[in-house]
Coordinates of C-alpha atoms and ligand atoms in Angstrom, one line a residue:
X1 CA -8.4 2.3 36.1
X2 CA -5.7 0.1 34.7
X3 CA -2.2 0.6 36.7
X4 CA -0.5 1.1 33.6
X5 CA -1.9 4.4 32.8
X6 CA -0.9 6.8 35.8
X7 CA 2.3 4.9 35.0
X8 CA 2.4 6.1 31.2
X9 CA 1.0 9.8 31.9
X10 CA 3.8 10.3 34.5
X11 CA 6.6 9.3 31.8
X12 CA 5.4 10.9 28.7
X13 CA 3.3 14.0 30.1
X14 CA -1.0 13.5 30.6
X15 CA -1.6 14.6 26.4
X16 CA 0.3 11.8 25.4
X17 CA -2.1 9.3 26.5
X18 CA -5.8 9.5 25.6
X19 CA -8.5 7.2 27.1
X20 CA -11.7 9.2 26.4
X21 CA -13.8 7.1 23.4
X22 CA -14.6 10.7 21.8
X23 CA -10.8 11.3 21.8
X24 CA -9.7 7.7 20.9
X25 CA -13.1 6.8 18.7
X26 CA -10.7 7.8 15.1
X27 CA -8.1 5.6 16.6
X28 CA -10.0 2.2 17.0
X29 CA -11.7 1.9 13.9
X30 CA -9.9 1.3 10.2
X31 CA -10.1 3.3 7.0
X32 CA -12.5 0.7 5.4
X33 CA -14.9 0.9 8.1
X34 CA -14.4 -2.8 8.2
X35 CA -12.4 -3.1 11.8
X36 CA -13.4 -1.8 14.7
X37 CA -12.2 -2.5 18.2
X38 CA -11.5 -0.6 21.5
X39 CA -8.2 0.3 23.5
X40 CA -7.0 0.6 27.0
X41 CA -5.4 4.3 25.9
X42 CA -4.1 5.5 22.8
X43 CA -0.3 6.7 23.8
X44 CA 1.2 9.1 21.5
X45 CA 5.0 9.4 22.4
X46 CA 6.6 13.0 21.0
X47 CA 10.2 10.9 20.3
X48 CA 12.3 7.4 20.4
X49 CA 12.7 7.7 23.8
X50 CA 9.3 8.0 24.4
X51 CA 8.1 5.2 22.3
X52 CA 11.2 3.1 24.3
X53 CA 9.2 3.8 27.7
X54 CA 5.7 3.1 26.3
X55 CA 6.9 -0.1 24.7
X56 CA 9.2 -0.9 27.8
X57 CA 6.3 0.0 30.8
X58 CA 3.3 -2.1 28.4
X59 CA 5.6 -5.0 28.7
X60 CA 6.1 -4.8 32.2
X61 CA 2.1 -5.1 32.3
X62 CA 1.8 -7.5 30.4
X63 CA -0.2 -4.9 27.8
X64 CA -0.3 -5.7 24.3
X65 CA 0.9 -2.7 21.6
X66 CA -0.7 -1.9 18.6
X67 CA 1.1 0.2 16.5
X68 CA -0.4 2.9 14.6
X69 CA 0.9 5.4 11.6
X70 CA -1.8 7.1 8.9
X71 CA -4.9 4.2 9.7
X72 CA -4.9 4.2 5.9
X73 CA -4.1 0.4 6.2
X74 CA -6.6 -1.8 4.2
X75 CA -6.0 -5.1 6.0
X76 CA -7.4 -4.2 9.5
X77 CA -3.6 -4.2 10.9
X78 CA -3.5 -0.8 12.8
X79 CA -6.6 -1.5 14.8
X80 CA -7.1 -3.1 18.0
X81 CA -9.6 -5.8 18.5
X82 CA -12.6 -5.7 20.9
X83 CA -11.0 -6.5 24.2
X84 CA -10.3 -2.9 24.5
X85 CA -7.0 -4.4 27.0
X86 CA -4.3 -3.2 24.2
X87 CA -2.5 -0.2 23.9
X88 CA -2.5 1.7 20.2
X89 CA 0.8 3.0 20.0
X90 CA 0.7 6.2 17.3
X91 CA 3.8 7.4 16.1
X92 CA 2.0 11.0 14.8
X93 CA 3.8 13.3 16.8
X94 CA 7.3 12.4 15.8
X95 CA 7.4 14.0 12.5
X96 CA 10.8 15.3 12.1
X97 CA 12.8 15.4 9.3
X98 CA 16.0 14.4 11.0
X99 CA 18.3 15.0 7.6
X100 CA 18.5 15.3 3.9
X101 CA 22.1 14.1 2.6
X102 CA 21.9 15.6 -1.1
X103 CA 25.5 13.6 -2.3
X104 CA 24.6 10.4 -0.6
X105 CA 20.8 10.7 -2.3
X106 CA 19.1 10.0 1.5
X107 CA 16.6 11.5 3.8
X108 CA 16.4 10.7 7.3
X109 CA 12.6 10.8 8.7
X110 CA 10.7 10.3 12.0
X111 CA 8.3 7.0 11.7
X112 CA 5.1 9.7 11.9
X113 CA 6.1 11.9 9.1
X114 CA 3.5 12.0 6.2
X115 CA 4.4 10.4 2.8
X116 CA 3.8 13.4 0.7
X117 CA 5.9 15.8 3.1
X118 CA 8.7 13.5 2.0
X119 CA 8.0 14.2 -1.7
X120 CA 7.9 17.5 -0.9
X121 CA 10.6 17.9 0.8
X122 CA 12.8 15.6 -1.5
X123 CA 11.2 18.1 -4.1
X124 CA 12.7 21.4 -2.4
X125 CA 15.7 19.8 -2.5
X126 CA 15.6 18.9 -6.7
X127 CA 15.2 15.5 -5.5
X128 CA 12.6 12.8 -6.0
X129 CA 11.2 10.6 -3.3
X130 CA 9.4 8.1 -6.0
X131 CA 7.1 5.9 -3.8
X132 CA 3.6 7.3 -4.6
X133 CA 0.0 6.0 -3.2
X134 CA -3.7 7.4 -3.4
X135 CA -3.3 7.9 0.4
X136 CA 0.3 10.0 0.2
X137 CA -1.3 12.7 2.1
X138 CA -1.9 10.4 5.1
X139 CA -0.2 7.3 5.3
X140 CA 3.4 7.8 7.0
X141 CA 6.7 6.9 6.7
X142 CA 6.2 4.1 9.7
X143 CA 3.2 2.6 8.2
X144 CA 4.7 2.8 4.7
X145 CA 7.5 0.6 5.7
X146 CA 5.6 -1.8 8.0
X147 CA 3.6 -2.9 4.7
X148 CA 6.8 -2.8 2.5
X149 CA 3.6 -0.4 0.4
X150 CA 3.3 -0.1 -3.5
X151 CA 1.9 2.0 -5.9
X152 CA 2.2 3.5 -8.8
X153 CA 5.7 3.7 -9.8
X154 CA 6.8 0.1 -8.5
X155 CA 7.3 -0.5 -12.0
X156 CA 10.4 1.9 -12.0
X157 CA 11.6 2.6 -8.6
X158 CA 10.7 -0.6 -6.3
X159 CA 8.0 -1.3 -3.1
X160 CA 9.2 0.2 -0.4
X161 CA 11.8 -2.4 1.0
X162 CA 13.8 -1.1 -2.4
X163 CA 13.8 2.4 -1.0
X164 CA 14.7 2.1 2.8
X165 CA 18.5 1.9 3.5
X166 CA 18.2 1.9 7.0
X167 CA 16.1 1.9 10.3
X168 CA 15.6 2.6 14.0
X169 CA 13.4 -0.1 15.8
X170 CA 12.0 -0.2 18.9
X171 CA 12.3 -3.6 20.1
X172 CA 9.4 -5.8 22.0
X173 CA 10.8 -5.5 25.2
X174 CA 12.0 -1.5 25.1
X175 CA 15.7 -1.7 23.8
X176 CA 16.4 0.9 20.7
X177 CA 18.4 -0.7 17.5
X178 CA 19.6 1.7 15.8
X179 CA 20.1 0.2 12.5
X180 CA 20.1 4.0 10.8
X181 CA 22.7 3.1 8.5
X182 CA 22.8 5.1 4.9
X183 CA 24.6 2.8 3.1
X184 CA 24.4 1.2 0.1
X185 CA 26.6 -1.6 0.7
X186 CA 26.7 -3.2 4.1
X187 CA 27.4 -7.2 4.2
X188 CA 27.9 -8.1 8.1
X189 CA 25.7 -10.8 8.3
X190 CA 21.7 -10.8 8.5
X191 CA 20.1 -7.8 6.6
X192 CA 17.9 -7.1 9.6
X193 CA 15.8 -3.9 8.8
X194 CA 13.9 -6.2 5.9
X195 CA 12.7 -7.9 9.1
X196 CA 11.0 -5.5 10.1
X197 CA 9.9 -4.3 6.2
X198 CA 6.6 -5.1 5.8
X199 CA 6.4 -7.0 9.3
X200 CA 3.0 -4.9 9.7
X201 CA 4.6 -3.8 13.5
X202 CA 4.5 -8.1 14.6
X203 CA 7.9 -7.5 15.0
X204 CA 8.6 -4.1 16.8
X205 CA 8.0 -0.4 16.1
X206 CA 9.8 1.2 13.2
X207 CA 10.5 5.0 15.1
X208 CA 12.8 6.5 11.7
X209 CA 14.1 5.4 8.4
X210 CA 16.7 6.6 5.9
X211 CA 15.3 6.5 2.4
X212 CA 16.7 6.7 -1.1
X213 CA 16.0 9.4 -3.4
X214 CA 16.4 9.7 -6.9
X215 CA 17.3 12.1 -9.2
X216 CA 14.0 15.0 -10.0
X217 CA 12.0 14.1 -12.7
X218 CA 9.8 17.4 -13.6
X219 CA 9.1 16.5 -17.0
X220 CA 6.0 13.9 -17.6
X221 CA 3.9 12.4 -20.6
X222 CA 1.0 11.0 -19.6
X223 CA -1.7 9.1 -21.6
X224 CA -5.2 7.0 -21.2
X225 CA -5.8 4.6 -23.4
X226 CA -8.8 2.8 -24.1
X227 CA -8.1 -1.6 -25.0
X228 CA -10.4 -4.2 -26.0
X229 CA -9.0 -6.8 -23.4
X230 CA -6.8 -7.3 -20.2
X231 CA -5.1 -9.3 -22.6
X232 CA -3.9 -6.2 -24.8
X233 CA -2.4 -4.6 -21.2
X234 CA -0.1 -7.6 -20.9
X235 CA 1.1 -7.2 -24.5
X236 CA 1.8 -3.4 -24.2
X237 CA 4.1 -3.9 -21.9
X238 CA 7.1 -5.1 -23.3
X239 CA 6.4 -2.7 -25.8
X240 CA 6.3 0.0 -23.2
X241 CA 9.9 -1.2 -21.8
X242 CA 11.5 -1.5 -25.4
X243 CA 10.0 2.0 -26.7
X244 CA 10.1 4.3 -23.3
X245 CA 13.4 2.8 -21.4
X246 CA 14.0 3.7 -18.1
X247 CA 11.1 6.7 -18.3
X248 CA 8.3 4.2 -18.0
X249 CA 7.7 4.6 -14.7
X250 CA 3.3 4.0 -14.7
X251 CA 1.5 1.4 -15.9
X252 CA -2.1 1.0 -14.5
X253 CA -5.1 -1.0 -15.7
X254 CA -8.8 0.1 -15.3
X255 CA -11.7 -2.2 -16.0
X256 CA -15.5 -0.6 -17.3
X257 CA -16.9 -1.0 -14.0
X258 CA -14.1 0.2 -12.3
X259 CA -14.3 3.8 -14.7
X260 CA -18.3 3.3 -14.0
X261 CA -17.7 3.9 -10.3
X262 CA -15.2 6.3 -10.1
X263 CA -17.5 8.7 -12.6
X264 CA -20.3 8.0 -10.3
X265 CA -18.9 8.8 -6.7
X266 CA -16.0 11.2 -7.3
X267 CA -16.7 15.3 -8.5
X268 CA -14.9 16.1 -11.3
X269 CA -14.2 12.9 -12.8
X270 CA -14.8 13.3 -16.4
X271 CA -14.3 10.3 -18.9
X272 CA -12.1 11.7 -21.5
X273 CA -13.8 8.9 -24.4
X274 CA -16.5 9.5 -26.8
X275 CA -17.3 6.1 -26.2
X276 CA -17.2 2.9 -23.6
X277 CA -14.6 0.6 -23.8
X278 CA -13.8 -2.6 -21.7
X279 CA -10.3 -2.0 -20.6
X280 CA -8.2 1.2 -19.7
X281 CA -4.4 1.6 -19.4
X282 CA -2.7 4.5 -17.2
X283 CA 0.8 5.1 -19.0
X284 CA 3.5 7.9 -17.3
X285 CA 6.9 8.3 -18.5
X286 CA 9.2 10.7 -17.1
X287 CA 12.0 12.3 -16.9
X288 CA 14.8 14.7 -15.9
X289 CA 15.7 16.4 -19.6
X290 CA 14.5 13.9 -22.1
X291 CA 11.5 14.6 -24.3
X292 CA 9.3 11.8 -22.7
X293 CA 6.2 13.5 -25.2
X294 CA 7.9 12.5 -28.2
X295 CA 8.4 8.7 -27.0
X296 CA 5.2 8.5 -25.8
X297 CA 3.7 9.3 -28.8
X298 CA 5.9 7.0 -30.6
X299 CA 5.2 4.0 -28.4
X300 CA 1.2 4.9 -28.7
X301 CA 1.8 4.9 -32.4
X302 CA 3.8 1.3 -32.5
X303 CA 1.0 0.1 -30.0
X304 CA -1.5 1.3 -32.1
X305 CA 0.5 -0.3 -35.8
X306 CA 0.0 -3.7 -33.5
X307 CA -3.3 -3.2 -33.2
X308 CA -3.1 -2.9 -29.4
X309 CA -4.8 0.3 -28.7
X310 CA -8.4 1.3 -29.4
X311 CA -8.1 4.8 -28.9
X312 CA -5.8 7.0 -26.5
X313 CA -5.7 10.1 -24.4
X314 CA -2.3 12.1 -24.1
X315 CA -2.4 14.8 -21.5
X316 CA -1.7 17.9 -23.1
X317 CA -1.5 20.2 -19.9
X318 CA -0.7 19.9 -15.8
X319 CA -4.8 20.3 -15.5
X320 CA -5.5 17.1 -18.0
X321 CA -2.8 15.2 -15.9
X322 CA -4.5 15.5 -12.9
X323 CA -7.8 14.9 -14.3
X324 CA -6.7 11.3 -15.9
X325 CA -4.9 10.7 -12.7
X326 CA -8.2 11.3 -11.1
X327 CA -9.8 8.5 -12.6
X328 CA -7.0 6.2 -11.2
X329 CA -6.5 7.6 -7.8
X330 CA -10.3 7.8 -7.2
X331 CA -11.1 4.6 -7.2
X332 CA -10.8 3.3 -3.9
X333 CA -12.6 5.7 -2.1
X334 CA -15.3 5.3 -5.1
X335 CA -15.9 1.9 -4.3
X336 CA -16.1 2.3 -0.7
X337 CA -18.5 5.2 -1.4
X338 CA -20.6 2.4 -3.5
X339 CA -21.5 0.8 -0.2
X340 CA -20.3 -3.0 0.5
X341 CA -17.2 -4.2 -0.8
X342 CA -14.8 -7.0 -0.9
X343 CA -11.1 -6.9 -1.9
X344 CA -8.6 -9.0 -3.6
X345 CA -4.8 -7.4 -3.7
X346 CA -3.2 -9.9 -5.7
X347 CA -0.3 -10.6 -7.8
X348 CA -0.1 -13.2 -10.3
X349 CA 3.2 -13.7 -12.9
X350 CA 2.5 -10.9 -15.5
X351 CA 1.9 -13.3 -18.1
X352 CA -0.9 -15.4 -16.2
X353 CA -2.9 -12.4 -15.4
X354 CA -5.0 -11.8 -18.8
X355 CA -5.6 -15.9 -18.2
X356 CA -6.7 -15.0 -14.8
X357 CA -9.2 -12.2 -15.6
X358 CA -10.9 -14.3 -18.7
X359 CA -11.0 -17.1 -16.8
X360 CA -12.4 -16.2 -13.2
X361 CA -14.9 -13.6 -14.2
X362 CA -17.3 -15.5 -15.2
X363 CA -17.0 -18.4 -12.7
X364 CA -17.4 -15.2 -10.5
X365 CA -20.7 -14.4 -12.4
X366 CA -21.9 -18.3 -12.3
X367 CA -21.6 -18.0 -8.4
X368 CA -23.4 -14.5 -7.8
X369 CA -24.9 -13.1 -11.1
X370 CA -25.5 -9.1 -11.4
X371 CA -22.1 -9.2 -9.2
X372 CA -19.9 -6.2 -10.4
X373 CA -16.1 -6.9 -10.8
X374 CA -14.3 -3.6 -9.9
X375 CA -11.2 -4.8 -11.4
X376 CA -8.0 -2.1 -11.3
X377 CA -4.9 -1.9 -10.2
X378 CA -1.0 -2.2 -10.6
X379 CA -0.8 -3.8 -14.1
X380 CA 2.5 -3.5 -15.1
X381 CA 3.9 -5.6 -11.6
X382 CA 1.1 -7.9 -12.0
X383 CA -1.2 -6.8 -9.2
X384 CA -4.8 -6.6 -9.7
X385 CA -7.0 -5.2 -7.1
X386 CA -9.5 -7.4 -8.2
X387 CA -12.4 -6.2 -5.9
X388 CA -16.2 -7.4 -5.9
X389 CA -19.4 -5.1 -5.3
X390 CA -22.7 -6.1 -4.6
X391 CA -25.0 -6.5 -7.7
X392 CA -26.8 -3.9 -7.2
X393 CA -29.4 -3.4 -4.6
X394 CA -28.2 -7.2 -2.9
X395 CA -25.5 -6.6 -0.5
X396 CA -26.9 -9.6 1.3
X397 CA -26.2 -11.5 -1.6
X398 CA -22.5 -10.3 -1.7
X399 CA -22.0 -10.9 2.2
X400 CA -23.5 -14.2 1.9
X401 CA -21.5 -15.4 -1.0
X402 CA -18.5 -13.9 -0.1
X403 CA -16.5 -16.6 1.5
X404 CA -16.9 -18.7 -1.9
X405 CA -16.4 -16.2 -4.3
X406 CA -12.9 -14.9 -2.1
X407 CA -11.4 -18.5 -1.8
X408 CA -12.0 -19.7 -5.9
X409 CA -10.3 -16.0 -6.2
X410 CA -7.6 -17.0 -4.4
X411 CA -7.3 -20.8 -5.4
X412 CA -6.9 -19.8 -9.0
X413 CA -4.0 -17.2 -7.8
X414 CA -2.5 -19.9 -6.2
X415 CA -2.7 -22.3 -9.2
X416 CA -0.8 -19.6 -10.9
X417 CA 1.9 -19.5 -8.6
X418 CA 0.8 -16.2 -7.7
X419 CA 0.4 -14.2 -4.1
X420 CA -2.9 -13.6 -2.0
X421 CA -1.5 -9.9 -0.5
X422 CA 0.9 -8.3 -3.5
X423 CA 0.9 -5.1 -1.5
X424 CA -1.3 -4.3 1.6
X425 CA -0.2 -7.2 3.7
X426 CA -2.2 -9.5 5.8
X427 CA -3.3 -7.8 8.9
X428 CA -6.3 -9.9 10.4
X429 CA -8.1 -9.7 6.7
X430 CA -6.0 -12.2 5.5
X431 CA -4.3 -14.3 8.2
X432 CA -6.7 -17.1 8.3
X433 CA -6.1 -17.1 3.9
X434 CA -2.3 -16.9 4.9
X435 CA -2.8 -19.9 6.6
X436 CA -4.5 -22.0 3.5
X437 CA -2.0 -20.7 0.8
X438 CA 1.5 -20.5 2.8
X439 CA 3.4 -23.3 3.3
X440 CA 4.0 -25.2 6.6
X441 CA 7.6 -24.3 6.3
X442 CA 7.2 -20.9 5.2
X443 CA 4.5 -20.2 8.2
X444 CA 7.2 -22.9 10.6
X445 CA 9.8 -19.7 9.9
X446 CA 7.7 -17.0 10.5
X447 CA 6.8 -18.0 13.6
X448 CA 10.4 -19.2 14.1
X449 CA 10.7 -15.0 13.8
X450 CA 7.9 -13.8 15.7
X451 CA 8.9 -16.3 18.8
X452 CA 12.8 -14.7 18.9
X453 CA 11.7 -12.0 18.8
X454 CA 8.4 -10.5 20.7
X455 CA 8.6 -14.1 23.2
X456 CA 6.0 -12.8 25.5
X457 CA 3.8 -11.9 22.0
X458 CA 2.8 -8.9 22.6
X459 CA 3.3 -6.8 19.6
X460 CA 0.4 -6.3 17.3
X461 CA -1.3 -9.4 18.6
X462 CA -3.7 -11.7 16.0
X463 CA -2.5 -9.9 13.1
X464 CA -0.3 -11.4 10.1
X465 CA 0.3 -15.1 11.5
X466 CA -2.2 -17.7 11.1
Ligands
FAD501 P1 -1.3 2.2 9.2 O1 -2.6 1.9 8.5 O2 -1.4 3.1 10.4 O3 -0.6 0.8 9.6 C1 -0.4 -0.2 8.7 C2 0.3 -1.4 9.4 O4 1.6 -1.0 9.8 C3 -0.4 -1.9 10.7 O5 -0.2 -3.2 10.8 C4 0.3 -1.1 11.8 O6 0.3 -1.8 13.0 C5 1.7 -1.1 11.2 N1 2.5 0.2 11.6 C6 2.2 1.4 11.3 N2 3.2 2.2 11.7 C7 4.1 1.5 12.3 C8 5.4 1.7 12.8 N3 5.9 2.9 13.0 N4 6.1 0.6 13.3 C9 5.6 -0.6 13.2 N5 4.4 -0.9 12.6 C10 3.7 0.1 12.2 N6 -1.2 0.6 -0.3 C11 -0.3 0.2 -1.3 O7 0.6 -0.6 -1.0 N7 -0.4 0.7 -2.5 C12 -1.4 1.6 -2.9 O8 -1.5 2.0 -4.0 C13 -2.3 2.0 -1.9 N8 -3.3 2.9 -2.1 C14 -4.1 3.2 -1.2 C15 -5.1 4.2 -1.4 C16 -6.1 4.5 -0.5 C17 -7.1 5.5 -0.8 C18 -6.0 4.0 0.8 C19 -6.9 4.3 1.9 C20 -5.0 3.0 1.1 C21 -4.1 2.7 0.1 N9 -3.0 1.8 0.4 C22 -2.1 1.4 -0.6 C23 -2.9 1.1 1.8 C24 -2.2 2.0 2.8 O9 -2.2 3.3 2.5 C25 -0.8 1.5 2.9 O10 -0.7 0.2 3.4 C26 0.1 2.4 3.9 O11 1.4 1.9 3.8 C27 -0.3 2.4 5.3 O12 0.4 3.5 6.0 P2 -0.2 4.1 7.4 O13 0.8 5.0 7.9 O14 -1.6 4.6 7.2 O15 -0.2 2.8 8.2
2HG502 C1 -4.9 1.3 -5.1 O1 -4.1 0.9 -5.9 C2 -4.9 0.9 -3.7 O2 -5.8 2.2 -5.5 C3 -6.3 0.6 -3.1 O3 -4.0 -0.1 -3.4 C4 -6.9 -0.6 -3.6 O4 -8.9 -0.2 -2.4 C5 -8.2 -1.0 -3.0 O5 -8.6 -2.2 -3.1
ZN503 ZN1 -2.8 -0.6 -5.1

């Protein structure tokens, strides 16, 4: 038995630390069923002091810590690798709610807390905490920041670096920063907490975070509409902005296959068309007191005058919400119920992305053809998840042409100045990619970072930097 772990079970108590493979097996291996690997012990400190000790004891072992909120991560980040020599360090037990400062507009949470007890409890209070994902009810607070995450209202409220005032860190050799400042204004030199914003724990351990809330905003319109092209999504938009304001807050695209999939694998979902069309759009508004039903129905009316819309949902009930939402929400967990899949979170300028989706497709379908494109995602920032299934029946064909079919992907973002991670990050998915499409001085600096920071490397090791 390693040294290390009589050590760790005499500081933090013996059901802190787990070392059985039973006990550890959910620990080790990602959401996508993609990464596996093994650990030394999976420690699971109850507060800031404990994670101090863990963090502080691993690197006086020379023990490398993987840090670990929901496991909801899609990059392969909150896993160890194979060794089975690291430590996975998960924040689950600290799940306070450490303060709610309804004049200031701030909530101050533990790293472990779950996204959707925020809402809910920026929701008892008639506030809104706006950041919303498919996984809310498992990714945390931690994990949320360490990916700087996105969503569904980015379009209105900001990724998550927007919403985070301050933090408390556990640095890579044990010392606490407490950087759990709720202010608004704060100029003294080096904005350090967007270090550690979407640093995807290469940099330390996020252990609690004050977060901005907004004021409630109970009353929602909410459409489906059905478009003939990508094309027509990138048009709407400015309409969007010019007829719904500052109440826009969704605006999601689904492609045909996408819809296929998510009618196919998910109970319940119901397609709300008396016909197929090519191209979806997901439109919220919403609002504190306004009458968000009116302008949506006047913005699907202008959009329609334009020739932009082919036919449209509105929800007319909290049920029919829900149900549309469905159809969005559902689809990763569709596609991964398909069988094999391979993803593509990227982000090109908004008004390069129909160009994108007319151009590569077919390329795509050159390459492998019967390939499905499962193309959804965030629209309205100009993030596409534009994933790839197997034609079906082939997976072989998919794993053996992936490589080619990923990197024309990702040249053609890059020829549009566009990103190969908009919002999941790099983990070990992307690093080697990161390594292509980054500069030398933009890769130079970040491992200018990583080296002043974690010296002796040990934090998250192999993950993000090439
Ligand atoms: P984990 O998966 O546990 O960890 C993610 C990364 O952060 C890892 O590198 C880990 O080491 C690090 N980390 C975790 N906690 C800490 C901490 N306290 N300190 C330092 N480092 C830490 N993402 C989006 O951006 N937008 C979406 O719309 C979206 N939808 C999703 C839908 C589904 C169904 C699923 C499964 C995932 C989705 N994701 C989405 C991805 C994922 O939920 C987010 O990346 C989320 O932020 C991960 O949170 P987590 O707590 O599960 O983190
Ligand atoms: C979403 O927007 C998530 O649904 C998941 O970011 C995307 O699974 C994916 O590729
Ligand atoms: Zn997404």
């Amino acid at each position: 038995m390693h040294s290390l772990l009589p050590t760790l079970r005499r500081t933090l108590g013996d059901d802190a630390v787990l070392t059985d493979a039973a006990d550890t097996a959910g620990y080790v291996t990602d959401w996508t069923g993609a990464f596996a690997g093994a650990a030394l012990a999976v420690v699971r400190p109850a507060d800031t002091a404990g994670v101090a000790d863990t963090v502080r004891l691993c690197a006086q072992a020379g023990v490398a810590v993987v840090p670990q909120g929901g496991n909801t991560g899609l990059v392969g980040g909150a896993v160890p690798d194979g060794s089975g020599g690291d430590v996975v360090l998960s924040l689950e037990r600290m799940r306070r709610v450490r303060g709610l400062d309804p004049v200031g507009d701030t909530i101050t949470v533990e790293a472990g807390v779950v996204l959707r007890a925020v809402q809910e409890r920026a929701e008892a209070a008639g506030r809104l905490f706006p950041l919303s994902l498919g996984s809310e009810g498992s990714c945390t607070v931690g994990g949320t920041v360490s990916t700087n995450a996105g969503g569904t209202a980015v379009l209105r409220y900001g990724m998550m670096r927007e919403l985070v005032l301050g933090l408390e860190v556990v640095l890579p050799d044990g010392r606490v920063w407490d950087g759990l400042r709720a202010l608004r204004k704060d100029n003294t030199g080096y904005d350090l907490k967007q270090l550690f914003i979407g640093a995807e724990g290469t940099l330390g351990i996020v252990t609690a975070a004050v977060l901005r809330l907004f004021p409630a905003t109970p009353r929602r319109a909410t459409a489906l509409v059905a478009l003939a092209s990508a094309d027509a999504a990138t048009e709407l938009l400015p309409l969007l902005r010019q007829e719904c304001g500052g109440t826009l807050t969704t605006w999601e695209l689904l492609g045909r296959q996408a819809m296929e999939l998510v009618l196919t694998h998910v109970p319940g979902a119901r397609d709300p068309f008396d016909s197929t069309h090519e191209w979806y759009g997901l439109v919220e508004l919403a609002a504190g007191s306004d009458d968000v039903g009116e302008r949506l129905e006047a913005a699907l009316h202008a959009a329609a005058a334009q020739g932009l819309l082919l036919d449209a949902v509105i929800a007319g009930n909290p049920a029919q919400r829900t149900s549309l939402w469905t159809l969005r929400e559902g689809l990763a967990e569709a596609q991964k119920l398909d069988g094999l899949s391979v993803k593509h979170d990227i982000t090109v300028p908004i008004s390069s992305l129909a160009g994108f989706v007319a151009e590569v497709g077919p390329r795509l379908r050159a390459l492998l053809p019967g390939l499905r494109l499962v193309t959804y995602g965030h629209v309205g920032d100009g993030n596409l998840h534009y994933n790839l299934s197997a034609p079906v029946g082939d997976e072989a064909a998919l794993r053996a042409a992936a490589g080619e079919l990923t990197g024309l992907i990702y040249d053609a973002v890059a020829e549009r100045g566009g990103s190969i991670s908009a919002e999941h990050g790099l983990g070990v998915l992307k690093r080697g990619a990161a390594a292509t499409y980054k500069s030398e001085v933009e890769l130079d600096l970040m491992r200018a970072v990583k080296r002043a920071l974690d010296p002796g490397a040990l934090m998250n090791p192999g993950k993000v930097l090439p």
